[in-house]
Amino acid sequence: MTQYLFYPGCAMESSARAYAASLASVARTLDLDLAEVKDWNCCGATEYLGINLIPAYALIGRNLALAAQQAKQQNGSGAHTLVASCSACYLNLAKADHYMAERPVLGDRVNEALAVGGLGYKPGTLQIRHLLDVLINDIGISRIREKVTRPLHGLRVAPYLGCMVPRPDYDHRWSDHEQPDELDRVLRALGAEVIDFPLKSECCGGHMPQISPNTAFELIRRLLQGADQYKADLIVTVCPMCQMNLDAYQDETNRHFHTRYRLPTVFFTQVMGLAFGEDPGALGFGSEIVDARPALARIGTAPVAAEPSGAGPRAKAAGLPMPGRRPEERER
Amino acid sequence: MTATDVSPAEPNHNLRFLEEVSAATAGVSRLEMCIQCGTCGGSCPSADDMDHTPRMLFAMIRAGMRDEALRSNTPWICVSCYHCVVRCPQDVHIADVMYTLKSMAVRAKLYRDAKAPEFSQTFVDAIENYGRSFEFGLATRHYLRHFPLRLPGMAPMGLGLLTKQRMSMTPHRIDGIDQLKAILARAKELELTS
Amino acid sequence: MTTQPQDPAQPKEKIGVYVCHCGSNIAGIVDVAEVREWAGQRLAGRGVTVARDYKFMCSSLGQELIEKDIKEQGLNRVVVAACSPHLHEGTFRTACGRAGLNPYLCELVSIREQVSWVHTDKHAATDKAKAVVSGGVERVRHHTPLEPLRVAIHPATLVVGGGIAGIQAALELADAGKKVYLVEREPSIGGHMAQFDKTFPTLDCAACILTPRMVSAGNHPNITLLTWSEVTEVHGYVGNFTVKIKQRARHVKTELCTGCGICQEKCPKKVIDDVYEAGLGYRKAVYTPFPQAVPKYPVIDVENCTYFRKGTCRACEKLCPTGAIDFAQKDEVLTVQVGNIILATGFDLFNPQKVTQYGYGRLANVFTSLEFERLTNAAGPTNGAIVLRDGKTVPKSVGIIHCVGSRDRNFNNYCSAICCMQSLKFAHLVKERTGATVYNFYIDIRTTAKAYDEFYQRVLEEGTLFVRGRVAEVTDAARLPGEEGKLILQVEDTLAGKQRRIPVDMVVLSAGLQPRADAKATAQVFGLSCSADGWFIEKHPKLDPVATMTEGVFIAGCISGPKDIPASVAQGSAAAARVLSTIDKGEITLEPVRASINATQCSGCRICNTLCPFGAISFLEADRVSEVNPALCQGCGTCVAACPAGAISGTGFSNDQILSQIEGLLMLNMEYA
Ligand SMILES: Cc1cc2nc3c(=O)[nH]c(=O)nc-3n(C[C@H](O)[C@H](O)[C@H](O)COP(=O)(O)OP(=O)(O)OC[C@H]3O[C@@H](n4cnc5c(N)ncnc54)[C@H](O)[C@@H]3O)c2cc1C
Ligand code: SF4
Ligand code: SF4
Ligand code: SF4
Ligand code: SF4
Ligand code: SF4
Ligand code: SF4
C-alpha cells in the first residue's frame, strides 16, 4: 500500500469538517494511507501573496520542507507525493514548488529564510497532487466502482471543481483546463446522473464575500443558476472554499437577487462514502447549511429526463453530423 | 527602485515600472510579451466590477502610469481563477502579477478601498501568531468593521456554522510557532522589492 | 619570435591573401590593414607573395584585383578573408577560374561571422583574424585542383500532392513537353481548394477556376496521374531518382468504368466523410469525393465496405452496367525513374477541439472554417445553405473567431497568414446569403496582399461588426436575459475597454494551418528535414524558397508554411521553372567535395555502408571493400569520421588539410616560417 503525505489545510479542521470525516471513511474503504504532515502551518490561502512575496512563499516553503523531511524519514515507496484536499492549499504548494525552480532567486531567498528554522526545500523533491487526482489516477475508477454498494441512481449531480484545481496545472495532470472530466467520471462510477455542467471550473468567488460581496454574490448566483438550469439536485465539490461560498452564502445570495435557489452543496468524498454504504452521519451530512436530505431522498428514484429548457445548442441534431469528442487527441 | 537608464529628458520617471513589477513577481512574469489581445479581460468573471480590465492595467504598467495602476481596484477584484492564465496566448503570469500589484499598492498605500488589504492583513496576523488561520476571529472582526449591516442577515448562517461545529471559537496554535516566526521575520528582510 | 629562420625549402606555392573590409562590417572591429601587413610579412615564408586589403572584395573591382594578381604575379593559391563561404565562396572561385586558376585552389576564411560580428575587443579581434588567415594559408597549401562532377538529368519529374500547387507545377512541366508523374493519395486531385465555394479576395468560384486545371492535368499526354497512391521509397540522387509508388487497389477497373455513378448511388453503406466534407457530410463506401473529381473513377473504401467487412452486399458489383467493380484487385507497386522531385503535400487544419473554451465538439453550432466552407458550397451537404447543425435553421447572428490555434503559445506560435482574409470572406458570404448580423473577433487584421485590404473595406461597408479582442470563451450557460438557447461569446472589446457577452446562433472558428500530421514521415522518405513544428525547410527562406537542402528535391505551396492560393500557385510555377532549367541543361555540375575510400586501407568492416545518410556507399563483394558512389555522396563527412581504419577521406577535408589548418590557427607555422 502506497503511503501518501497529506496536507489537510486549516479548513479541514473547521468549516470543512464534513470533508475530513468523509475522507477518513473513504480512505478506509479504499485502503488509502494518508500520513498527515506533522505540525503543518496555514498555506496563506490567497491572502499572504498579496501582502509580502518572500514571506508568503516561505510560509508555504515550511510545509514543503516539513513534508520532504517526513518523506525522507519514512522512506516508504511513493511517499514523495504530497496530497492536498483543499484547492487553494493544493495550488499554493504546487505553485511554490514550481516557482522556486522557475525563478531561482525566489528559491534561494525562501531557502535562506527557512534556514533560520533549520529547514530547507529543494524544488521538485515532492510531487504535489490534489486528492481527486490521486483517487482517479492511482486508486482508479474500477476500484471505486467495485466498492459501490449503494449506487446513487436517480441523483442528478453537478460536478463542480472550481478554479484552482484544473488551473494553472503546472504539472499537466488534468484532462483539461476548462472542462475537465475527472470528477464526472468518479461520480458516474458511483451511479449518479452527472450533468454536463458548463460552469464546472468557474470561480466560486473565493474570498470575495468578505471583500466585495456584490461580486461574490454574482459569481455564486451564476453557479446556482447554471446548476438549476440543468435540474441538478446537488452540487458536488472538491474544495472547502467552494463549499463554503455556495452553501453558507446561498441565503444571502438569494436575498440579494430575490431568487429562491436551494441547492445543497457537498464534498465528493461525502457522496463517495454514501455510495460505499457508509452512514450519512459519519460522513458529515447534516453540517451543510442548505439541507441535503431532500436531494438524498431522490436516490433510487427514477431519474428525471431533463436537459435545460431551451438548451438548443446542445440538443442532439438530426441534421449535420457532430464532430466526435476525441479526448485522446487533446494535447497538452 | 529608480529608473537609472532612462534618458534624463524622459519626463516619465516610471518608464521602467514594468520591469519593477516583473522583478517583484514570483515566477517569470512575461509581462513584456503582452500583445493586448484582451483574452484576460474577456475571461475575468468579475470584470464588471473592475476599474480596468487586466489588459488595460498591463497597458498602463507599460506606459509607466504607476500611481494609476496601483490605485486601480482591479487586482483586488481579481478572484485568482486562473482562466486568463491558461488562456493567455503569450503565457503571461497574470494572476501572479495581480498579487504583485496588491503588495505594491499596500506598500505605497495607494489602494482606495481598505476592506481587502485589511482582510488580508488580519488573516496574515493570525497566521503569524498561531501558524493557522482563525476564521471566527477573522470573520467577527472583519464583518463588525466593514459590513455591520450585513450581520443581522448573516446571523442564522453564522450560528449555523457554530452549532454545526464548522467554526471554532479558539484558535489552534502550531508547535513550531517560534520557528515559523523566525522564518517569516527573516523572509521579510529578504523581500524582492526594495 | 624575433627572427625568421629561412625555410630550407622555399615553398613552391605562391599565395595571394585578400583581406576584406566589408564596409565597416569587418573593418569596424578588425584592423584590416594590420592583418594585411602581418600576413604579407609573417606569412611570406609560408608562400604568401601578395597581401592586399580592399573595401569590398566581392565587388567587381575586388575580384579584378585577384584576377590581375593571378595573371601578373603567377599566383597559384588564393586566400580571401571575408564573409562566410555560404555567401561568396562561389564568387571568388569563379574569379580565380576566369584568371585561369583552378577554382578549387581558392579558400575563403570567415573574419566577419566568426570574428568581427562576434567580438567587441578590437585588439583581440585583430589577433584572431590573423590566426584565421594563417589557418587558411596553411590549408590552401594542401589544396589540389579539382574538377566538378557532372551528372546527367533524367527528364521526367515526380510531383507529390495534387493540390493547387502540385497541379500547377505538373502542368507547367507537362506544357513544356516534359514527362510528369503526379502522385495524389486521395481518390481525386484538387486538394483543399476543391472544398471551397468562393475564393478571396475576388470571390471567384473555386470550382470554376480549379476544375479546368484538374481536367487538363487529368488529360495531359505528358502527365501520368496516380491517385489513391503514395510514394513509399526514394533512392538515388539528383538527376537519377528511383521512386517506388504504392497504388492502392481501387477495386474499380478504370478501363471499364465510365464514371456513371450508379455504384455510389446504390451503395447502402453511408459514412461520414472526414476529408472532403470535413466531417460535415456523408459519402458512400464506394465513392468519388465530389462530382468534378479527376479522375472520374470511384474507389471502394475497404475499411467501410460491407462486403470487405462482412462478406455480403456486392450491390455495386451487381448494378455496375459495365462490370467494372473488381473486389479482387490488389495494391500495386510501381517503380519509376525521375530526375527531379517536387513535393506539394499542403497542410492540415488545426483541430480546434484542443481549444476547449471554444466548445467545438461539445456545442453543436460551433463550426470549423472548413466545415463552414462546406456549408457554403453548392455541392456541399446543405447545397450551399448556411444553416445550423440541425440542418435547417438559418442563423440570425454569426460570430467569426480569428486566430484559433494560431499566434498562441499554447498551440501554434505563428500566424496562419490566410485566416484573416478567410474570415472576411466568411463575413461577406454570411451577409450576402443570410443577411444575418456578423461579428468578427480579431486581434489584428492582416490583409497584406494585393486587393486584400480593399476587401476588408468592402466587408466593413457591408456592416460586419468588428470587435477587437480575442474571444475568451464560447458558452451555452445563459446568464442574462436574451442569452437562453444562444451561444454566448465572452470577449473584451479592447477598443471600448469593456467585457462584452454577445449571444449568437452560430460560431465559426477560423482555425490555423498546420503541417500535415505525417509530415515528418514524408520528409524521411525524401531525405528532407522539417522544422521543429513540421513545416518543410527551404534552402533559403528568401532567396531560394522552393529548393531544399537536397539537390533535385523542390517544395511548393503550403508544405513549407501557410500561404494563400496565389502564393501556392506561384511556388508551383517556380519549382517547375527550377526543374526545367536543370532538365534543359541535360546535366548539372556538383561540388566535387566527396568522400573516397582508399581500397588498400579499407578492412571491409562495412560500418560506413549503413551510416551514410544518402546511401552512397556500397560493398564490392568481389574485392571485399566498400566504395563511394560520387554522384550520391553529398560530402557530409559522416563516414570519414566513422571509418575505424581511417580509410575514408573527404575531398577538401583531408587530414592534411584539417591538421595544417589547425596548426595555422594555433600559429605553429610561425616556427617553420
Ligand atoms: C478554410 C480555408 C479557406 C481558404 N480560402 C482561401 C481563399 O479563399 N483564397 C485563397 O487564396 N486561399 C484560401 N485558403 C488557402 C488555400 O487553401 C491554400 O493556399 C491552398 O490550398 C494550398 O494548396 P497546396 O496545394 O499547397 O495544398 P493542399 O490544398 O493541402 O493540397 C495538398 C494535396 O496533397 C495531397 N497529399 C498530402 N500528403 C500527401 C502524400 N503524402 N502523398 C500524396 N499526396 C499527398 C493532399 O491530399 C492534397 O490533395 C483557404 C484555406 C482554408 C483552410
Ligand atoms: S491575455 Fe495575455 S497577451 Fe492577451 S492582453 Fe491579457 S496578458 Fe496580454
Ligand atoms: S485570475 Fe484574476 S485577472 Fe485572471 S481571469 Fe481570473 S479574476 Fe480575472
Ligand atoms: S457503376 Fe461501374 S461504371 Fe459506374 S461509376 Fe461505378 S464502377 Fe464506374
Ligand atoms: S460492396 Fe461495398 S462498396 Fe459495394 S455497394 Fe456494398 S458496401 Fe458499397
Ligand atoms: S491571418 Fe489573421 S486570423 Fe490568421 S493567424 Fe494571422 S492574424 Fe490570426
Ligand atoms: S561523406 Fe560519406 S557518409 Fe556523407 S554522403 Fe558521402 S559517402 Fe555518405
CSV table of C-alpha atoms in Angstrom, one decimal, chain A residues 175-179 196-199 202 218-219 221-222 225-226 229-230 308-327 329-332, chain C residues 272 274 279-282 351 353-354 356-357 360-367 371 375 381-382 387-391 410-411 472-473 475-480 484-487:
chain,number,residue,atom,x,y,z
A,175,SER,CA,-7.5,16.3,-18.6
A,176,ASP,CA,-8.4,19.8,-19.4
A,177,HIS,CA,-8.2,23.4,-18.1
A,178,GLU,CA,-11.7,24.3,-18.9
A,179,GLN,CA,-13.9,21.2,-18.9
A,196,ASP,CA,-22.6,18.2,-18.4
A,197,PHE,CA,-22.1,21.2,-16.1
A,198,PRO,CA,-20.6,24.0,-18.3
A,199,LEU,CA,-19.6,26.1,-15.2
A,202,GLU,CA,-15.8,28.7,-12.9
A,218,GLU,CA,-23.0,37.4,-8.6
A,219,LEU,CA,-20.5,34.6,-9.0
A,221,ARG,CA,-25.6,33.2,-8.4
A,222,ARG,CA,-24.3,32.1,-11.7
A,225,GLN,CA,-28.4,29.4,-11.9
A,226,GLY,CA,-26.3,27.0,-14.0
A,229,GLN,CA,-30.9,25.2,-15.4
A,230,TYR,CA,-29.6,21.6,-15.7
A,308,PRO,CA,-32.1,22.5,-19.5
A,309,SER,CA,-35.0,24.1,-21.2
A,310,GLY,CA,-34.1,25.8,-24.4
A,311,ALA,CA,-30.6,24.4,-24.4
A,312,GLY,CA,-30.9,24.4,-28.2
A,313,PRO,CA,-27.2,24.4,-29.0
A,314,ARG,CA,-26.5,21.1,-27.4
A,315,ALA,CA,-29.7,19.3,-28.4
A,316,LYS,CA,-28.7,16.3,-30.5
A,317,ALA,CA,-29.2,17.4,-34.0
A,318,ALA,CA,-30.8,15.2,-36.6
A,319,GLY,CA,-29.2,17.2,-39.4
A,320,LEU,CA,-25.5,17.5,-39.8
A,321,PRO,CA,-23.0,15.2,-38.1
A,322,MET,CA,-21.4,16.4,-34.9
A,323,PRO,CA,-17.6,16.3,-34.7
A,324,GLY,CA,-16.7,13.4,-32.4
A,325,ARG,CA,-15.3,14.3,-29.0
A,326,ARG,CA,-11.9,12.7,-29.2
A,327,PRO,CA,-10.3,13.4,-25.8
A,329,GLU,CA,-6.4,13.9,-29.4
A,330,ARG,CA,-6.1,16.6,-26.8
A,331,GLU,CA,-2.5,17.5,-26.5
A,332,ARG,CA,-1.0,19.2,-23.5
C,272,ILE,CA,-19.1,10.4,-42.6
C,274,ASP,CA,-13.8,13.4,-42.8
C,279,GLY,CA,-16.8,15.7,-41.3
C,280,LEU,CA,-19.9,17.7,-42.1
C,281,GLY,CA,-21.3,15.4,-44.8
C,282,TYR,CA,-21.6,11.8,-45.9
C,351,ASN,CA,-8.1,20.8,-34.7
C,353,GLN,CA,-11.2,20.7,-30.1
C,354,LYS,CA,-7.9,21.4,-28.3
C,356,THR,CA,-11.8,23.6,-25.2
C,357,GLN,CA,-13.1,27.1,-24.2
C,360,TYR,CA,-16.0,22.7,-30.6
C,361,GLY,CA,-17.3,19.2,-30.5
C,362,ARG,CA,-19.4,20.0,-27.4
C,363,LEU,CA,-21.5,22.8,-28.7
C,364,ALA,CA,-23.3,21.8,-31.8
C,365,ASN,CA,-23.4,25.2,-33.5
C,366,VAL,CA,-19.7,25.8,-33.3
C,367,PHE,CA,-18.1,25.1,-36.7
C,371,GLU,CA,-17.0,22.9,-42.2
C,375,LEU,CA,-21.8,24.7,-45.7
C,381,PRO,CA,-24.1,18.8,-47.6
C,382,THR,CA,-26.6,21.6,-47.5
C,387,VAL,CA,-27.7,26.7,-41.6
C,388,LEU,CA,-27.2,25.4,-38.1
C,389,ARG,CA,-26.2,21.9,-37.1
C,390,ASP,CA,-29.9,20.9,-37.2
C,391,GLY,CA,-29.7,21.2,-41.0
C,410,ASN,CA,-0.4,27.0,-26.1
C,411,PHE,CA,-0.7,25.7,-29.7
C,472,ALA,CA,-12.2,34.3,-24.2
C,473,GLU,CA,-14.9,31.7,-24.3
C,475,THR,CA,-20.6,29.0,-23.7
C,476,ASP,CA,-24.2,27.9,-23.7
C,477,ALA,CA,-24.5,28.8,-20.0
C,478,ALA,CA,-27.1,31.6,-20.2
C,479,ARG,CA,-26.5,34.2,-17.5
C,480,LEU,CA,-28.5,37.2,-18.6
C,484,GLU,CA,-31.1,31.4,-23.4
C,485,GLY,CA,-30.7,29.0,-26.2
C,486,LYS,CA,-27.8,31.0,-27.7
C,487,LEU,CA,-24.1,30.6,-27.9
